[in-house]
């Protein structure tokens, strides 16, 4: 049973960059945080994830996870998953090799394909 999430940032020209462990990972538009108002873990810019100032084309989560979405007013989506892992290329989130959600830069939120809704926050937690 996994109780934390490790983020692995990948690119062809460098070894993987690992960040974590985290109890929860918050995707706040194009910024990743481990807690509300906490420092950014990474940021999505120019089709890449910037972690510690270095660009990475892919972000991987290699543990079982569940995902839910939240709005600023506190409204929450249903909990999706569990999934065997999650990956991100550019601003697109994949689960089980299918597109799950994408960051919508025009409105600075996430669009979830599963419920066809826009959400300000995407919350990823270890599946228990």
Coordinates of N, CA, C and O in Angstrom, one line a residue:
X1 N 0.8 -1.2 0.0 CA 0.0 0.0 0.0 C 0.9 1.2 0.0 O 1.8 1.4 0.8
X2 N 0.7 2.1 -1.0 CA 1.4 3.3 -1.1 C 0.8 4.4 -0.3 O -0.4 4.6 -0.4
X3 N 1.6 5.2 0.5 CA 1.0 6.3 1.2 C 1.6 7.6 0.8 O 1.3 8.6 1.4
X4 N 2.4 7.6 -0.2 CA 3.0 8.9 -0.7 C 3.2 8.8 -2.2 O 3.2 7.7 -2.8
X5 N 3.4 9.9 -2.9 CA 3.6 10.0 -4.3 C 5.0 10.6 -4.6 O 5.4 11.6 -3.9
X6 N 5.7 10.0 -5.5 CA 7.0 10.5 -6.0 C 6.8 10.9 -7.4 O 6.2 10.2 -8.2
X7 N 7.2 12.2 -7.8 CA 7.1 12.7 -9.1 C 8.5 12.4 -9.8 O 9.5 12.7 -9.2
X8 N 8.4 11.9 -11.0 CA 9.6 11.7 -11.8 C 9.5 12.5 -13.1 O 8.6 12.3 -13.9
X9 N 10.5 13.4 -13.2 CA 10.5 14.3 -14.4 C 11.6 13.7 -15.4 O 12.7 13.4 -14.9
X10 N 11.2 13.6 -16.6 CA 12.0 12.9 -17.6 C 12.3 13.7 -18.8 O 11.4 14.5 -19.3
X11 N 13.5 13.6 -19.4 CA 13.9 14.2 -20.7 C 15.0 13.3 -21.2 O 15.7 12.6 -20.5
X12 N 15.2 13.4 -22.5 CA 16.2 12.5 -23.2 C 17.6 12.8 -22.8 O 18.4 11.9 -22.8
X13 N 17.9 14.1 -22.5 CA 19.3 14.5 -22.4 C 19.8 14.5 -20.9 O 20.9 15.0 -20.7
X14 N 19.1 14.0 -20.0 CA 19.5 14.1 -18.6 C 18.9 12.9 -17.8 O 17.9 12.3 -18.2
X15 N 19.5 12.6 -16.7 CA 18.9 11.6 -15.8 C 17.6 12.1 -15.3 O 17.3 13.3 -15.2
X16 N 16.8 11.1 -14.8 CA 15.5 11.5 -14.2 C 15.6 12.4 -13.0 O 16.6 12.3 -12.3
X17 N 14.7 13.3 -12.8 CA 14.7 14.2 -11.6 C 13.5 13.7 -10.8 O 12.4 13.7 -11.2
X18 N 13.8 13.3 -9.6 CA 12.7 12.8 -8.7 C 12.4 13.8 -7.6 O 13.4 14.4 -7.0
X19 N 11.2 14.0 -7.3 CA 10.7 15.0 -6.3 C 9.7 14.3 -5.4 O 8.9 13.5 -5.9
X20 N 9.7 14.5 -4.1 CA 8.8 13.9 -3.2 C 9.6 13.2 -2.1 O 10.8 13.3 -2.0
X21 N 8.9 12.4 -1.3 CA 7.5 12.0 -1.4 C 6.5 13.1 -1.0 O 6.8 13.9 -0.1
X22 N 5.3 13.0 -1.5 CA 4.2 13.9 -1.2 C 3.0 13.1 -0.8 O 2.7 12.0 -1.4
X23 N 2.2 13.6 0.2 CA 1.0 13.0 0.6 C -0.1 13.2 -0.5 O -1.0 12.4 -0.7
X24 N 0.0 14.4 -1.1 CA -1.0 14.8 -2.2 C -0.2 15.7 -3.1 O 0.7 16.4 -2.7
X25 N -0.6 15.7 -4.4 CA -0.1 16.6 -5.4 C -1.2 17.4 -6.0 O -2.2 16.8 -6.4
X26 N -1.0 18.7 -5.9 CA -2.1 19.6 -6.4 C -1.6 20.3 -7.7 O -0.6 21.0 -7.7
X27 N -2.4 20.1 -8.7 CA -2.1 20.7 -10.0 C -3.1 21.9 -10.0 O -4.3 21.8 -10.2
X28 N -2.5 23.1 -9.8 CA -3.2 24.4 -9.8 C -3.0 25.1 -11.1 O -2.1 25.8 -11.2
X29 N -3.8 24.7 -12.1 CA -3.5 25.2 -13.4 C -2.2 24.6 -13.9 O -2.0 23.4 -13.9
X30 N -1.2 25.5 -14.2 CA 0.0 25.0 -14.7 C 1.1 25.0 -13.6 O 2.3 24.8 -13.9
X31 N 0.7 25.0 -12.3 CA 1.7 25.0 -11.2 C 1.3 23.7 -10.4 O 0.2 23.4 -10.1
X32 N 2.4 23.0 -10.0 CA 2.2 21.9 -9.1 C 2.7 22.3 -7.7 O 3.8 22.8 -7.5
X33 N 1.9 22.0 -6.7 CA 2.2 22.2 -5.3 C 1.9 21.0 -4.5 O 1.1 20.2 -4.8
X34 N 2.6 20.9 -3.3 CA 2.3 19.8 -2.4 C 1.3 20.1 -1.4 O 0.7 19.3 -0.7
X35 N 1.0 21.4 -1.2 CA 0.1 21.9 -0.2 C -0.5 23.3 -0.7 O 0.2 24.0 -1.4
X36 N -1.7 23.6 -0.2 CA -2.2 24.9 -0.6 C -1.3 26.1 -0.2 O -0.9 26.1 1.0
X37 N -1.0 26.9 -1.1 CA -0.2 28.1 -0.8 C 1.3 27.7 -0.6 O 2.1 28.6 -0.4
X38 N 1.7 26.5 -0.8 CA 3.1 26.1 -0.6 C 3.9 26.5 -1.8 O 3.4 26.9 -2.8
X39 N 5.2 26.3 -1.7 CA 6.1 26.6 -2.8 C 5.8 25.7 -4.0 O 5.4 24.5 -3.9
X40 N 6.0 26.2 -5.2 CA 5.8 25.4 -6.4 C 6.8 24.2 -6.4 O 8.0 24.4 -6.2
X41 N 6.4 23.0 -6.8 CA 7.2 21.9 -7.0 C 7.7 21.9 -8.4 O 8.9 21.6 -8.7
X42 N 6.9 22.3 -9.4 CA 7.2 22.5 -10.8 C 6.2 23.4 -11.4 O 5.1 23.6 -10.9
X43 N 6.5 23.8 -12.6 CA 5.6 24.7 -13.4 C 5.6 24.3 -14.9 O 6.7 23.9 -15.4
X44 N 4.5 24.3 -15.5 CA 4.4 24.0 -16.9 C 4.5 25.3 -17.7 O 3.7 26.2 -17.6
X45 N 5.6 25.3 -18.6 CA 5.8 26.5 -19.4 C 6.4 26.1 -20.7 O 7.2 25.2 -20.8
X46 N 5.9 26.7 -21.8 CA 6.4 26.4 -23.2 C 6.5 24.9 -23.5 O 7.5 24.4 -23.9
X47 N 5.4 24.2 -23.2 CA 5.2 22.8 -23.5 C 6.2 21.9 -22.7 O 6.4 20.7 -23.1
X48 N 6.7 22.3 -21.6 CA 7.6 21.5 -20.7 C 7.3 21.8 -19.3 O 6.8 22.8 -18.9
X49 N 7.7 20.8 -18.4 CA 7.6 21.0 -17.0 C 9.0 21.5 -16.5 O 10.0 20.9 -16.8
X50 N 9.0 22.6 -15.8 CA 10.2 23.1 -15.2 C 10.3 22.7 -13.7 O 9.4 23.0 -12.9
X51 N 11.3 21.9 -13.4 CA 11.5 21.5 -12.1 C 13.0 21.9 -11.7 O 13.9 21.5 -12.4
X52 N 13.1 22.7 -10.6 CA 14.4 23.2 -10.2 C 15.1 23.9 -11.3 O 16.3 23.8 -11.5
X53 N 14.3 24.6 -12.2 CA 14.8 25.4 -13.2 C 15.2 24.7 -14.5 O 15.5 25.3 -15.5
X54 N 15.1 23.4 -14.5 CA 15.4 22.6 -15.7 C 14.1 22.1 -16.4 O 13.2 21.7 -15.8
X55 N 14.1 22.1 -17.8 CA 12.9 21.7 -18.5 C 12.9 20.2 -18.7 O 13.9 19.5 -18.9
X56 N 11.7 19.6 -18.5 CA 11.4 18.2 -18.7 C 10.2 18.0 -19.6 O 9.2 18.7 -19.4
X57 N 10.3 17.1 -20.5 CA 9.1 16.9 -21.5 C 8.0 16.0 -20.9 O 6.9 16.0 -21.3
X58 N 8.4 15.2 -19.9 CA 7.4 14.2 -19.3 C 7.5 14.2 -17.8 O 8.6 14.3 -17.2
X59 N 6.3 14.0 -17.2 CA 6.2 13.8 -15.8 C 5.5 12.5 -15.6 O 4.5 12.2 -16.2
X60 N 6.0 11.7 -14.7 CA 5.5 10.3 -14.4 C 5.2 10.1 -13.0 O 6.0 10.5 -12.1
X61 N 4.1 9.5 -12.7 CA 3.8 9.0 -11.3 C 3.6 7.5 -11.4 O 2.7 7.1 -12.1
X62 N 4.5 6.8 -10.8 CA 4.5 5.3 -10.9 C 3.9 4.6 -9.7 O 4.5 3.6 -9.3
X63 N 2.9 5.1 -9.2 CA 2.2 4.3 -8.1 C 0.7 4.4 -8.3 O 0.2 5.3 -9.1
X64 N -0.1 3.6 -7.6 CA -1.5 3.6 -7.8 C -2.0 5.0 -7.2 O -1.6 5.4 -6.1
X65 N -2.9 5.6 -8.0 CA -3.4 6.9 -7.6 C -4.9 7.0 -7.8 O -5.5 6.3 -8.6
X66 N -5.5 8.0 -7.1 CA -6.9 8.4 -7.3 C -6.8 9.9 -7.6 O -5.8 10.6 -7.2
X67 N -7.8 10.4 -8.4 CA -7.8 11.8 -8.8 C -9.2 12.4 -8.6 O -10.2 11.7 -8.8
X68 N -9.2 13.6 -8.0 CA -10.4 14.3 -8.0 C -10.1 15.8 -8.4 O -9.0 16.2 -8.4
X69 N -11.1 16.5 -8.6 CA -11.0 17.9 -9.1 C -11.8 18.8 -8.1 O -12.7 18.3 -7.4
X70 N -11.4 20.0 -8.0 CA -12.0 21.0 -7.1 C -12.1 22.3 -7.7 O -11.2 22.7 -8.5
X71 N -13.1 23.1 -7.3 CA -13.2 24.5 -7.7 C -12.9 25.4 -6.5 O -12.9 24.9 -5.4
X72 N -12.7 26.6 -6.8 CA -12.3 27.6 -5.7 C -13.5 27.7 -4.7 O -13.2 27.9 -3.5
X73 N -14.7 27.5 -5.2 CA -15.8 27.6 -4.2 C -16.0 26.4 -3.4 O -16.9 26.3 -2.6
X74 N -15.1 25.4 -3.5 CA -15.2 24.2 -2.7 C -15.9 23.0 -3.4 O -15.9 21.9 -2.8
X75 N -16.6 23.2 -4.5 CA -17.2 22.1 -5.2 C -16.2 21.1 -5.6 O -15.1 21.4 -6.0
X76 N -16.5 19.8 -5.5 CA -15.6 18.7 -5.8 C -16.2 17.7 -6.8 O -17.4 17.5 -6.7
X77 N -15.4 17.2 -7.6 CA -15.8 16.1 -8.5 C -15.9 14.8 -7.8 O -15.5 14.7 -6.6
X78 N -16.4 13.8 -8.4 CA -16.3 12.5 -7.8 C -14.8 12.1 -7.9 O -14.0 12.7 -8.6
X79 N -14.5 11.0 -7.1 CA -13.1 10.5 -7.1 C -13.0 9.5 -8.3 O -13.8 8.6 -8.4
X80 N -11.9 9.7 -9.1 CA -11.7 8.8 -10.2 C -10.5 7.9 -9.9 O -9.6 8.3 -9.2
X81 N -10.6 6.6 -10.3 CA -9.6 5.7 -10.1 C -10.1 4.6 -9.2 O -11.3 4.5 -8.9
X82 N -9.2 3.8 -8.7 CA -7.7 4.0 -8.7 C -7.2 3.6 -10.1 O -7.7 2.8 -10.8
X83 N -6.0 4.2 -10.4 CA -5.3 4.0 -11.6 C -3.9 3.5 -11.2 O -3.4 3.8 -10.2
X84 N -3.3 2.7 -12.1 CA -2.0 2.1 -11.8 C -0.9 3.1 -11.9 O 0.2 2.9 -11.4
X85 N -1.1 4.3 -12.4 CA -0.1 5.4 -12.5 C -0.7 6.5 -13.3 O -1.9 6.4 -13.8
X86 N 0.1 7.5 -13.5 CA -0.4 8.7 -14.3 C 0.9 9.3 -14.9 O 2.0 9.3 -14.4
X87 N 0.7 9.8 -16.1 CA 1.8 10.5 -16.8 C 1.3 11.8 -17.5 O 0.1 11.9 -17.7
X88 N 2.2 12.7 -17.7 CA 1.9 14.0 -18.3 C 2.9 14.3 -19.4 O 4.1 14.2 -19.1
X89 N 2.4 14.6 -20.5 CA 3.3 15.1 -21.6 C 2.7 16.4 -22.1 O 1.5 16.4 -22.4
X90 N 3.5 17.4 -22.1 CA 3.0 18.7 -22.4 C 2.0 19.0 -21.3 O 2.3 18.8 -20.1
X91 N 0.8 19.5 -21.5 CA -0.1 19.7 -20.5 C -1.3 18.7 -20.5 O -2.4 19.0 -20.1
X92 N -1.0 17.5 -21.0 CA -2.0 16.5 -21.1 C -1.7 15.4 -20.0 O -0.6 14.9 -19.9
X93 N -2.7 15.0 -19.3 CA -2.6 14.0 -18.3 C -3.2 12.7 -18.8 O -4.3 12.7 -19.4
X94 N -2.5 11.6 -18.6 CA -2.9 10.3 -19.1 C -3.0 9.3 -18.0 O -2.2 9.3 -17.0
X95 N -4.0 8.5 -18.0 CA -4.2 7.4 -17.1 C -4.5 6.1 -17.9 O -5.3 6.2 -18.9
X96 N -3.9 5.0 -17.6 CA -4.2 3.7 -18.3 C -4.0 3.9 -19.8 O -4.8 3.4 -20.6
X97 N -3.1 4.7 -20.2 CA -2.8 5.0 -21.6 C -3.9 5.7 -22.4 O -4.0 5.7 -23.6
X98 N -4.7 6.4 -21.7 CA -5.8 7.2 -22.3 C -5.7 8.7 -21.8 O -5.3 8.9 -20.6
X99 N -6.1 9.6 -22.6 CA -6.2 11.0 -22.2 C -7.2 11.1 -21.1 O -8.4 10.7 -21.3
X100 N -6.8 11.7 -20.0 CA -7.7 11.9 -18.8 C -8.1 13.3 -18.7 O -9.3 13.7 -18.4
X101 N -7.2 14.3 -18.8 CA -7.4 15.7 -18.6 C -6.3 16.5 -19.3 O -5.3 15.9 -19.7
X102 N -6.6 17.8 -19.5 CA -5.6 18.6 -20.0 C -5.7 20.0 -19.4 O -6.8 20.4 -19.0
X103 N -4.6 20.7 -19.3 CA -4.6 22.0 -18.8 C -5.0 23.0 -19.9 O -4.6 22.9 -21.0
X104 N -6.1 23.8 -19.6 CA -6.6 24.7 -20.6 C -6.0 26.1 -20.3 O -6.5 26.8 -19.4
X105 N -5.0 26.4 -21.1 CA -4.3 27.7 -20.8 C -5.2 28.9 -21.0 O -4.9 29.9 -20.4
X106 N -6.2 28.8 -21.9 CA -7.1 30.0 -22.1 C -7.8 30.4 -20.9 O -8.2 31.6 -20.7
X107 N -8.2 29.4 -20.0 CA -8.9 29.8 -18.7 C -8.1 29.4 -17.5 O -8.6 29.5 -16.4
X108 N -6.9 28.9 -17.7 CA -6.0 28.5 -16.6 C -6.6 27.5 -15.6 O -6.6 27.7 -14.4
X109 N -7.2 26.4 -16.2 CA -7.7 25.3 -15.3 C -7.5 24.0 -16.0 O -6.8 23.9 -17.1
X110 N -8.1 22.9 -15.5 CA -8.0 21.6 -16.1 C -9.3 21.2 -16.6 O -10.3 21.4 -16.0
X111 N -9.3 20.6 -17.8 CA -10.5 20.1 -18.4 C -10.5 18.6 -18.2 O -9.5 17.9 -18.7
X112 N -11.4 18.0 -17.5 CA -11.5 16.5 -17.3 C -12.3 15.9 -18.4 O -13.5 16.2 -18.5
X113 N -11.8 14.9 -19.1 CA -12.5 14.2 -20.1 C -13.6 13.3 -19.5 O -14.6 13.1 -20.2
X114 N -13.4 12.8 -18.3 CA -14.3 11.9 -17.7 C -15.6 12.5 -17.4 O -16.7 11.9 -17.5
X115 N -15.6 13.8 -17.0 CA -16.9 14.4 -16.6 C -17.2 15.6 -17.5 O -18.2 16.3 -17.3
X116 N -16.3 15.9 -18.4 CA -16.5 17.0 -19.4 C -16.7 18.4 -18.7 O -17.5 19.2 -19.1
X117 N -15.9 18.6 -17.6 CA -16.0 19.8 -16.8 C -14.7 20.5 -16.7 O -13.6 19.8 -16.8
X118 N -14.7 21.8 -16.5 CA -13.5 22.6 -16.2 C -13.4 22.7 -14.7 O -14.4 22.9 -14.0
X119 N -12.1 22.5 -14.2 CA -11.9 22.6 -12.7 C -10.6 23.3 -12.5 O -9.6 23.2 -13.2
X120 N -10.5 24.2 -11.4 CA -9.3 24.9 -11.1 C -8.2 24.0 -10.6 O -7.0 24.3 -10.8
X121 N -8.6 23.0 -9.8 CA -7.6 22.1 -9.2 C -7.7 20.7 -9.6 O -8.9 20.2 -9.6
X122 N -6.6 20.0 -9.8 CA -6.6 18.6 -10.0 C -5.8 18.0 -8.8 O -4.6 18.4 -8.6
X123 N -6.4 17.2 -8.0 CA -5.7 16.6 -6.8 C -5.4 15.1 -7.0 O -6.4 14.4 -7.3
X124 N -4.2 14.8 -6.9 CA -3.7 13.4 -7.1 C -3.3 12.9 -5.8 O -2.4 13.5 -5.1
X125 N -3.8 11.7 -5.3 CA -3.5 11.1 -4.0 C -3.1 9.7 -4.2 O -3.6 9.0 -5.2
X126 N -2.3 9.1 -3.3 CA -2.0 7.7 -3.4 C -3.3 6.9 -3.2 O -4.1 7.3 -2.4
X127 N -3.5 5.8 -4.0 CA -4.7 5.0 -3.8 C -4.4 4.0 -2.6 O -3.3 3.5 -2.5
X128 N -5.4 3.9 -1.7 CA -5.2 3.1 -0.5 C -5.9 1.8 -0.6 O -6.8 1.7 -1.5

